[in-house]
């Protein structure tokens, strides 16, 4: 009993943090207290997660291993970075950070559970709570009211909950159990069953929705373009790990050989995501939207690579996700470092001439953008190298060529950001960035350099962690 | 002495670090760049001497870095006589370009940093001996060049800048395709000279070699790829950026030289005549355009294109034995190119400062005029440098392969040479009676520097490796 | 040995090129000339030796072939170098006595370097050395001309000719696989495109001569000082062209059209030279035309003698130079006025000097006639006769116009009218005459001289003076215009290509197509995204359709 409680400690820490934040006095002037507290609690939860990574949080329905640790690290890393960066934003805006911190804790709590879950019911509950947490964050943070991002999200969320309900109903009807193992068995017997297909498709659609894959990407690109910077950073940094972790696990442990029915679906979704991501990024002037569309493109590649969910496919996909996340962390840090008269920047023209005023931040942002494009010697090269070499190895030549073509199209959008940073004359005075931004940039750059020099940390050690999923 | 070879790659990176933390609006970064270039030049000369002396024993220097052992990727670097010779030309050209920077440009830290980063990449490219490292350095060059062109290129059209990026990026992706296909069939990294030996299906071989060709051709201004480079060249007014831009085709050319070291791969044999025809037609076309342009830098660009295509066709059409002739010719070509760019920019700057006409400017700057004339005459092909005799050997060999090709190429060379000569006369022509009479000529320091370059070139006429004792 | 001579000359040239003050310059130039004279004495001494020597060093080693720099000393080369040396000496002597040059020593250095290059050219045995020397001669001619207007077309034409020769030699090298000039004989057997190669090479040589159709370069020389003009005409490219003709005679003969082509161009040049010398108002132009005619004759004579140089040619060349020096004296006495129309009167006070100059010219013409008599060798009398008649007619007509159709007025004497100069003239002639072989002199030689004198007194051709006033004729530069049109059309061609390919095809078509394709897809994309409801509906439909298709396909498989 005591053992179980100890193993559950990360969740207890997270849960207690949520309650404390919920019921504490929302003092806007003492915002730093809530961030200090959140950082402390998150670090504690992270440490406990690492220590008890291979222990079950809840017997029967969760299972921890190196694979789950990897994705949890992604989430906690993103969460910690976000807390570190966004404190200044709340301070400068005079907005209470309690809801925001609480939202992060919700995401971490249910995200961790989602990653470790081997039970569909638990996964669905986690997904629902995560979506609700996201909605809460969006509701309180939408800057551009005309977009009405939280409404779009709410409608979509309700639709997703309905889909999940249907899925649970069908699967329970066939199984009498929500365990992944049981579901896998049932699916392997009834490979051609249309109802089962519908149920699995419903769950997969929700995961895709949460990831922002096309054609259910609307909320992702629209809301991210209109939210405040901390929430934007939250969406591209924190839930990603949980969603991908849960998605991969569901596919490998629950869907299994039934996934053959979805090969074409995955391929089509991936290609649509790639196309819409690249074209969408080119069609907008809002930098956050560009990055959001870019994310859709990159997730398209990840899905294309992972469609078979074999160990090599997952390994390649995860390498790509990690590389993307590191570059995105960097970009978010840079976005936090660039502001004019206390206002963070949205549109491309607001970035004009930033390189003349904030050369180091602009340079790092440029490097991260080039990294996203996969240009060596930056880290993004490994992502592109892994993904494309995997496709080439499996004779997926057309997809290979298509990714390249769309990468060139996407480069237009990224080049626009660089162009505005460097090649336009500065009209505004950019605010001084605090040392924390420089420290964060330095840490990310150092991390990138270390991985560039010793890529086995990324290419070999990640494989060992992924391996545990297939044992 | 082999230990010095890794320094060649390390020094520019160290230089970048120093420049990064150098003071703003100061000459510190300029001095760091100059010091780095001179140090590396000294190392190159030392290595060349070593090879030259032990001609039979020592053919090249090697070192390797186990990068990603699980994937079978070990970065192998090699410096042989050819790569060292080309590097020598590149470094001298860069020193000329850096010396040629105007005082206010020397204080520009970003330019220095990106320039040095470019140099690191091009050094790496010329020293890389395996597919992965070759790709990394080949692609890495795009970033500094793109940023520098955007910053100092005076490009008015947004699309031009993007197209420059897109063309190059597409080229990089082509090489990546080739690399990944080779990786697929070899299950690991492969040395450049062994690529042609890898067994792969006909279709894949076709993809690999077509991608390789496209990647390198994207860097060489062969029709229709000449457009991007010509469109960005017109507004450049920094000697360093000009020299960098002019050096980009060299990377494509070097790629061909390295990949087709042994023989043209069978996969693309049918396309070779097409490349030849396109190459020659572009030479003629660009030479005529050069003749019609009024700007000297545009003429120089045409001249560069014609010569790069000459070297490209030499690589494709002639047997391996002529590689050293290409190297000797290239050294002179790179130095001439950089020198003429710098001298022309000085002349233009004098015109701007004195608010006078470009026509006849050299008549008021006698020292500059003499140096300028020397380089134009060398560029035209006069026996004042190693280029004369080596070009004679190359062109003679061309005639052996194809009389018509040789004749057309020489026509292009003659046209562009006449264009350069004519521009020299224009710059010395005083018929328009410029009202100003006193224009400050170039300083003693600059004259001394260029006299040293001239001596270097002239001595190469008698022995291209005269400095390698 | 010629190599030592060349080496000594090279050092003298370097010594002479030292920049010094005006006073020291005089001493330095004198010293240079003395050294030159001493080297010449040594050279003449070496001429008697019949042994052959070759001085060579390995210039460059290449994988293809190694390259040697050779200076071959033999009797033949001595005789070829001799006139070059003498002419250089005479030019230097001219400058030594009179203030033609502000900086005599540096002028000497150019002359000496030119001589060294000519020696290298004459003694060369390989293509690269020969081409190098050719190019250097062209560069030195730029320093000699020193006027951008005057050397622009001259240099461009010569450089073009050099490039053409470069191509021709590259073709030969690729077939014969040797850089040795002596191996050209093999080209006849194994060569390709022999007619093309031979005739192209010959055309380049004609361009270097400044023959008909290529005279625009040399015609521009009228803009420079007279003595510099003479140096170019006698010591620079035209002389190099003669050497090329001699060296590559085996190559020219590979073409069956060679004789016809040579005759055609030479005859046209001769006629053009005659017409030009009569019709041109500019005195310097007249001299250029006479020299042009002379070179046409010279080339034909070389052909008649199988392209073998011997002493007769040396004399002929020197004699023509002396005639030109006489004409220079006339020009000098006329206060350096170039326009025949502007010469309204002759300075009376210089009457004696003019008479003396005429005597020099007549004597030189006698010597020339004698040499021609020796050279015609019963081979082609008509050609020589034609030249003699046309040359004497035009020269006498011009002298007639100058001396008998102008008033002698008391005008201030030309200051530096030099007795020294006459001494120099006498000396020159004396040298020439002493070296002449008069044994074969026929009465026709003497008759020719007398006829020349008589024609000077009365010449119906002198009536053509009226053409000097026809501006359209005088200012008409038809050939220049043709060249201009040619270059302009090339430039237009370049412009057209640029517009057609770069602007129209690439920019307005390919790129515009590419950009418009992207714009269209972006527009479609925006339309889809702007309508949230419609977009959402499309997305759901698409999703369901994809799922359905995927399920169906999996089932089929």
Coordinates of N, CA and C in Angstrom, one line a residue, chain C residues 306-466:
Chain C
X306 N 60.3 31.4 -100.4 CA 60.0 30.2 -99.6 C 60.1 30.5 -98.1
X307 N 59.8 31.7 -97.8 CA 59.7 32.1 -96.3 C 61.1 31.8 -95.7
X308 N 62.1 32.1 -96.4 CA 63.5 32.0 -95.8 C 64.1 33.4 -95.8
X309 N 64.5 33.8 -94.6 CA 65.0 35.2 -94.4 C 66.5 35.2 -94.8
X310 N 66.9 36.2 -95.5 CA 68.3 36.4 -95.7 C 68.6 37.9 -95.7
X311 N 69.8 38.2 -96.0 CA 70.3 39.6 -95.7 C 69.5 40.6 -96.5
X312 N 69.0 40.2 -97.7 CA 68.3 41.1 -98.6 C 67.0 41.7 -97.9
X313 N 66.4 40.8 -97.2 CA 65.2 41.3 -96.4 C 65.6 42.3 -95.3
X314 N 66.7 42.0 -94.7 CA 67.2 42.9 -93.6 C 67.4 44.3 -94.2
X315 N 68.0 44.4 -95.4 CA 68.3 45.7 -96.0 C 67.0 46.4 -96.4
X316 N 66.1 45.5 -97.0 CA 64.9 46.1 -97.5 C 64.1 46.8 -96.3
X317 N 64.1 46.1 -95.2 CA 63.4 46.6 -94.0 C 64.0 47.9 -93.5
X318 N 65.3 47.8 -93.5 CA 66.0 49.0 -93.0 C 65.8 50.2 -93.9
X319 N 65.9 49.9 -95.2 CA 65.7 51.0 -96.2 C 64.4 51.7 -96.1
X320 N 63.4 50.9 -95.9 CA 62.0 51.4 -95.7 C 62.0 52.3 -94.5
X321 N 62.7 51.9 -93.5 CA 62.7 52.6 -92.2 C 63.4 54.0 -92.4
X322 N 64.5 53.9 -93.2 CA 65.2 55.2 -93.5 C 64.3 56.1 -94.3
X323 N 63.5 55.6 -95.3 CA 62.6 56.5 -96.0 C 61.6 57.1 -95.1
X324 N 61.1 56.3 -94.2 CA 60.2 56.9 -93.2 C 60.8 57.9 -92.3
X325 N 62.1 57.7 -92.0 CA 62.8 58.7 -91.2 C 62.9 60.0 -92.0
X326 N 63.2 59.9 -93.3 CA 63.2 61.1 -94.1 C 61.9 61.8 -94.1
X327 N 60.8 61.0 -94.2 CA 59.5 61.6 -94.2 C 59.2 62.3 -92.8
X328 N 59.8 61.7 -91.8 CA 59.6 62.3 -90.5 C 60.3 63.6 -90.5
X329 N 61.5 63.7 -91.1 CA 62.2 64.9 -91.2 C 61.4 66.0 -91.9
X330 N 60.8 65.6 -93.0 CA 59.9 66.6 -93.7 C 58.8 67.1 -92.8
X331 N 58.2 66.2 -92.1 CA 57.1 66.5 -91.2 C 57.7 67.5 -90.1
X332 N 58.9 67.2 -89.7 CA 59.5 68.0 -88.6 C 59.8 69.4 -89.1
X333 N 60.2 69.5 -90.4 CA 60.6 70.8 -91.0 C 59.3 71.6 -91.2
X334 N 58.2 70.9 -91.4 CA 56.9 71.6 -91.6 C 56.3 71.9 -90.3
X335 N 57.1 72.1 -89.3 CA 56.6 72.4 -87.9 C 55.5 71.5 -87.4
X336 N 55.7 70.2 -87.7 CA 54.9 69.1 -87.2 C 53.4 69.3 -87.5
X337 N 53.2 69.9 -88.7 CA 51.7 70.0 -89.0 C 51.3 68.7 -89.8
X338 N 50.3 68.1 -89.4 CA 49.9 66.8 -90.0 C 48.9 67.0 -91.2
X339 N 48.2 68.1 -91.1 CA 47.2 68.2 -92.2 C 47.8 68.8 -93.4
X340 N 47.7 68.2 -94.6 CA 48.3 68.7 -95.8 C 47.6 70.0 -96.2
X341 N 46.4 70.1 -95.8 CA 45.6 71.4 -96.2 C 46.1 72.5 -95.3
X342 N 46.5 72.2 -94.1 CA 46.9 73.3 -93.2 C 48.3 73.8 -93.5
X343 N 49.0 73.0 -94.3 CA 50.4 73.5 -94.6 C 50.2 74.4 -95.8
X344 N 50.1 75.7 -95.5 CA 50.0 76.7 -96.6 C 51.3 77.1 -97.1
X345 N 52.3 77.0 -96.2 CA 53.6 77.5 -96.6 C 54.7 76.7 -95.9
X346 N 55.9 76.8 -96.5 CA 57.0 76.1 -96.0 C 58.0 77.1 -95.4
X347 N 58.6 76.8 -94.3 CA 59.6 77.8 -93.8 C 60.8 77.9 -94.7
X348 N 61.0 79.1 -95.2 CA 62.0 79.4 -96.2 C 63.4 79.1 -95.6
X349 N 63.5 79.4 -94.4 CA 64.8 79.3 -93.8 C 65.3 77.8 -93.7
X350 N 64.4 76.9 -93.9 CA 64.8 75.5 -93.8 C 65.0 74.9 -95.2
X351 N 65.1 75.7 -96.2 CA 65.2 75.2 -97.5 C 66.3 74.2 -97.7
X352 N 67.5 74.6 -97.2 CA 68.7 73.7 -97.3 C 68.4 72.3 -96.7
X353 N 67.9 72.4 -95.5 CA 67.6 71.1 -94.8 C 66.6 70.3 -95.5
X354 N 65.6 71.0 -96.2 CA 64.6 70.2 -96.9 C 65.3 69.5 -98.1
X355 N 66.1 70.3 -98.8 CA 66.9 69.7 -99.9 C 67.7 68.5 -99.5
X356 N 68.3 68.7 -98.3 CA 69.2 67.6 -97.8 C 68.3 66.4 -97.5
X357 N 67.2 66.6 -97.0 CA 66.3 65.5 -96.6 C 65.8 64.8 -97.9
X358 N 65.5 65.6 -98.9 CA 65.1 65.0 -100.2 C 66.2 64.1 -100.7
X359 N 67.4 64.5 -100.5 CA 68.5 63.7 -101.0 C 68.6 62.4 -100.3
X360 N 68.3 62.5 -99.0 CA 68.4 61.2 -98.2 C 67.3 60.3 -98.7
X361 N 66.1 60.9 -99.0 CA 65.0 60.0 -99.5 C 65.3 59.4 -100.8
X362 N 65.9 60.2 -101.7 CA 66.2 59.7 -103.0 C 67.2 58.6 -102.9
X363 N 68.2 58.8 -102.1 CA 69.3 57.8 -101.9 C 68.7 56.5 -101.4
X364 N 67.8 56.7 -100.4 CA 67.1 55.5 -99.8 C 66.3 54.8 -100.8
X365 N 65.6 55.5 -101.7 CA 64.8 54.9 -102.7 C 65.7 54.1 -103.7
X366 N 66.9 54.7 -104.0 CA 67.8 54.0 -104.9 C 68.2 52.7 -104.2
X367 N 68.5 52.8 -102.9 CA 68.9 51.6 -102.2 C 67.8 50.5 -102.2
X368 N 66.6 51.0 -102.0 CA 65.5 50.2 -102.0 C 65.3 49.5 -103.3
X369 N 65.4 50.3 -104.4 CA 65.3 49.7 -105.7 C 66.3 48.6 -106.0
X370 N 67.5 48.9 -105.5 CA 68.6 47.9 -105.7 C 68.3 46.6 -104.9
X371 N 67.8 46.8 -103.7 CA 67.5 45.5 -102.9 C 66.3 44.8 -103.6
X372 N 65.4 45.5 -104.1 CA 64.2 44.9 -104.7 C 64.7 44.1 -105.9
X373 N 65.6 44.7 -106.6 CA 66.2 44.1 -107.8 C 66.8 42.7 -107.5
X374 N 67.5 42.8 -106.3 CA 68.2 41.5 -105.9 C 67.1 40.5 -105.5
X375 N 66.1 41.0 -104.8 CA 65.1 40.1 -104.3 C 64.1 39.6 -105.3
X376 N 63.8 40.3 -106.4 CA 62.7 39.8 -107.2 C 63.0 38.5 -107.9
X377 N 64.3 38.3 -108.1 CA 64.8 36.9 -108.4 C 64.0 36.3 -109.6
X378 N 63.6 37.1 -110.5 CA 62.9 36.6 -111.7 C 61.6 35.8 -111.4
X379 N 61.1 36.1 -110.3 CA 59.9 35.3 -109.9 C 58.6 36.0 -110.2
X380 N 58.5 37.2 -109.8 CA 57.3 37.9 -110.1 C 57.6 39.4 -110.2
X381 N 58.0 39.7 -111.4 CA 58.4 41.1 -111.7 C 57.2 42.0 -111.6
X382 N 56.0 41.5 -112.0 CA 54.9 42.4 -112.1 C 54.5 42.9 -110.7
X383 N 54.6 42.1 -109.7 CA 54.2 42.5 -108.4 C 55.1 43.6 -107.9
X384 N 56.4 43.4 -108.1 CA 57.4 44.4 -107.6 C 57.3 45.6 -108.4
X385 N 57.0 45.5 -109.7 CA 56.9 46.7 -110.5 C 55.7 47.5 -110.1
X386 N 54.6 46.7 -109.8 CA 53.4 47.4 -109.4 C 53.7 48.2 -108.1
X387 N 54.3 47.6 -107.2 CA 54.6 48.3 -105.9 C 55.5 49.5 -106.2
X388 N 56.6 49.3 -107.0 CA 57.5 50.4 -107.3 C 56.8 51.6 -107.9
X389 N 56.0 51.3 -108.9 CA 55.2 52.3 -109.6 C 54.3 53.1 -108.6
X390 N 53.5 52.3 -107.9 CA 52.5 52.9 -107.0 C 53.2 53.7 -105.9
X391 N 54.2 53.1 -105.4 CA 54.9 53.7 -104.3 C 55.6 55.0 -104.7
X392 N 56.3 54.9 -105.8 CA 57.0 56.1 -106.3 C 56.0 57.2 -106.7
X393 N 55.0 56.8 -107.3 CA 54.0 57.7 -107.8 C 53.4 58.5 -106.6
X394 N 53.0 57.8 -105.6 CA 52.3 58.4 -104.5 C 53.2 59.3 -103.6
X395 N 54.4 58.7 -103.4 CA 55.4 59.4 -102.6 C 55.8 60.7 -103.3
X396 N 56.1 60.6 -104.6 CA 56.6 61.8 -105.3 C 55.4 62.8 -105.4
X397 N 54.2 62.3 -105.5 CA 53.1 63.3 -105.6 C 53.0 64.1 -104.3
X398 N 53.1 63.4 -103.2 CA 53.0 64.1 -101.9 C 54.2 65.1 -101.7
X399 N 55.4 64.6 -102.1 CA 56.5 65.6 -102.0 C 56.3 66.8 -102.9
X400 N 55.8 66.5 -104.1 CA 55.4 67.6 -105.0 C 54.5 68.5 -104.4
X401 N 53.4 68.0 -103.8 CA 52.4 68.8 -103.2 C 53.1 69.7 -102.1
X402 N 54.0 69.1 -101.3 CA 54.5 69.8 -100.2 C 55.5 70.9 -100.6
X403 N 56.3 70.6 -101.6 CA 57.4 71.5 -101.9 C 57.1 72.4 -103.1
X404 N 56.4 72.0 -104.0 CA 56.2 72.8 -105.2 C 54.8 73.5 -105.2
X405 N 53.9 73.1 -104.4 CA 52.6 73.7 -104.4 C 52.3 74.5 -103.2
X406 N 53.4 74.8 -102.5 CA 53.3 75.6 -101.3 C 54.3 76.8 -101.4
X407 N 54.0 77.9 -100.8 CA 54.9 79.0 -100.8 C 56.0 78.8 -99.8
X408 N 57.1 79.3 -100.1 CA 58.2 79.4 -99.1 C 58.1 80.7 -98.5
X409 N 57.9 80.7 -97.2 CA 57.8 82.0 -96.5 C 58.8 82.1 -95.4
X410 N 59.0 83.3 -95.0 CA 59.9 83.5 -93.9 C 59.1 83.3 -92.6
X411 N 59.3 82.1 -92.1 CA 58.6 81.8 -90.8 C 59.8 81.5 -89.9
X412 N 59.5 81.7 -88.6 CA 60.6 81.4 -87.7 C 61.1 80.0 -87.9
X413 N 62.4 79.9 -87.7 CA 63.1 78.6 -88.0 C 62.7 77.6 -87.0
X414 N 62.6 76.4 -87.4 CA 62.3 75.3 -86.4 C 63.5 75.3 -85.5
X415 N 63.3 75.5 -84.3 CA 64.3 75.7 -83.3 C 65.4 74.7 -83.3
X416 N 65.0 73.4 -83.2 CA 66.0 72.4 -83.0 C 66.5 71.8 -84.3
X417 N 66.3 72.5 -85.4 CA 66.7 72.0 -86.7 C 68.1 71.5 -86.6
X418 N 68.4 70.3 -86.7 CA 69.6 69.8 -86.2 C 70.6 69.5 -87.3
X419 N 71.7 70.0 -87.2 CA 72.8 69.5 -88.1 C 73.1 68.1 -87.6
X420 N 73.0 67.9 -86.3 CA 73.2 66.6 -85.8 C 72.3 65.5 -86.4
X421 N 71.1 66.0 -86.7 CA 70.1 65.1 -87.2 C 70.6 64.6 -88.6
X422 N 71.1 65.6 -89.4 CA 71.5 65.3 -90.7 C 72.7 64.3 -90.7
X423 N 73.5 64.6 -89.7 CA 74.7 63.7 -89.5 C 74.2 62.3 -89.2
X424 N 73.2 62.3 -88.4 CA 72.6 61.0 -88.1 C 72.0 60.3 -89.3
X425 N 71.3 61.1 -90.1 CA 70.8 60.6 -91.3 C 71.8 60.0 -92.3
X426 N 72.9 60.9 -92.4 CA 74.0 60.4 -93.3 C 74.6 59.1 -92.8
X427 N 74.7 59.1 -91.5 CA 75.3 57.9 -90.9 C 74.5 56.7 -91.1
X428 N 73.3 56.9 -91.0 CA 72.4 55.7 -91.2 C 72.5 55.2 -92.6
X429 N 72.4 56.2 -93.5 CA 72.4 55.8 -94.9 C 73.7 55.1 -95.2
X430 N 74.8 55.8 -94.7 CA 76.1 55.2 -94.9 C 76.2 53.8 -94.5
X431 N 75.7 53.6 -93.4 CA 75.7 52.2 -92.9 C 74.9 51.3 -93.9
X432 N 73.8 51.7 -94.2 CA 72.9 50.9 -95.1 C 73.6 50.7 -96.4
X433 N 74.2 51.7 -97.0 CA 74.8 51.6 -98.3 C 76.1 50.8 -98.3
X434 N 76.8 51.0 -97.2 CA 78.0 50.2 -97.1 C 77.8 48.7 -97.1
X435 N 76.7 48.4 -96.5 CA 76.3 46.9 -96.3 C 75.6 46.4 -97.6
X436 N 75.3 47.3 -98.4 CA 74.5 46.9 -99.7 C 75.4 46.2 -100.6
X437 N 74.8 45.3 -101.3 CA 75.5 44.6 -102.4 C 75.1 45.2 -103.7
X438 N 76.0 46.0 -104.3 CA 75.6 46.7 -105.5 C 75.9 46.0 -106.8
X439 N 76.4 44.8 -106.7 CA 76.9 44.2 -107.9 C 75.8 43.9 -108.9
X440 N 74.6 43.7 -108.4 CA 73.5 43.3 -109.3 C 72.7 44.5 -109.7
X441 N 73.1 45.7 -109.3 CA 72.3 46.9 -109.6 C 72.1 47.1 -111.1
X442 N 70.9 47.2 -111.5 CA 70.7 47.3 -113.0 C 70.4 48.8 -113.3
X443 N 70.4 49.2 -114.5 CA 70.2 50.6 -114.9 C 68.8 51.0 -114.4
X444 N 67.9 50.1 -114.3 CA 66.5 50.4 -113.9 C 66.5 51.1 -112.6
X445 N 67.5 50.7 -111.7 CA 67.5 51.2 -110.3 C 67.8 52.7 -110.4
X446 N 68.8 53.0 -111.3 CA 69.2 54.5 -111.4 C 68.1 55.2 -112.1
X447 N 67.5 54.6 -113.1 CA 66.4 55.2 -113.8 C 65.2 55.5 -112.8
X448 N 65.0 54.5 -112.0 CA 63.9 54.7 -111.0 C 64.1 55.9 -110.1
X449 N 65.4 56.1 -109.7 CA 65.7 57.2 -108.8 C 65.5 58.5 -109.5
X450 N 65.9 58.5 -110.8 CA 65.8 59.7 -111.6 C 64.3 60.0 -111.8
X451 N 63.6 59.0 -112.2 CA 62.2 59.2 -112.4 C 61.5 59.7 -111.2
X452 N 61.9 59.2 -110.0 CA 61.3 59.7 -108.7 C 61.6 61.2 -108.6
X453 N 62.8 61.6 -108.9 CA 63.2 63.0 -108.8 C 62.3 63.8 -109.7
X454 N 62.2 63.3 -111.0 CA 61.4 64.0 -112.0 C 60.0 64.1 -111.6
X455 N 59.5 63.0 -111.0 CA 58.1 63.0 -110.6 C 57.8 63.9 -109.4
X456 N 58.9 64.1 -108.6 CA 58.8 65.1 -107.5 C 58.6 66.5 -108.1
X457 N 59.3 66.7 -109.3 CA 59.2 68.0 -109.9 C 57.8 68.2 -110.6
X458 N 57.4 67.2 -111.2 CA 56.1 67.3 -111.9 C 55.4 65.9 -111.8
X459 N 54.2 65.9 -111.2 CA 53.5 64.7 -111.0 C 52.0 64.9 -111.2
X460 N 51.4 64.3 -112.2 CA 50.0 64.6 -112.4 C 49.1 64.1 -111.2
X461 N 49.7 63.1 -110.5 CA 48.9 62.6 -109.4 C 48.8 63.7 -108.3
X462 N 49.7 64.7 -108.3 CA 49.6 65.7 -107.3 C 48.3 66.5 -107.4
X463 N 47.7 66.4 -108.6 CA 46.5 67.1 -108.8 C 45.3 66.6 -107.9
X464 N 45.6 65.4 -107.4 CA 44.5 64.8 -106.5 C 44.4 65.5 -105.2
X465 N 45.2 66.5 -105.1 CA 45.2 67.3 -103.8 C 43.8 67.7 -103.4
X466 N 42.9 67.9 -104.3 CA 41.6 68.4 -104.0 C 40.8 67.5 -103.0

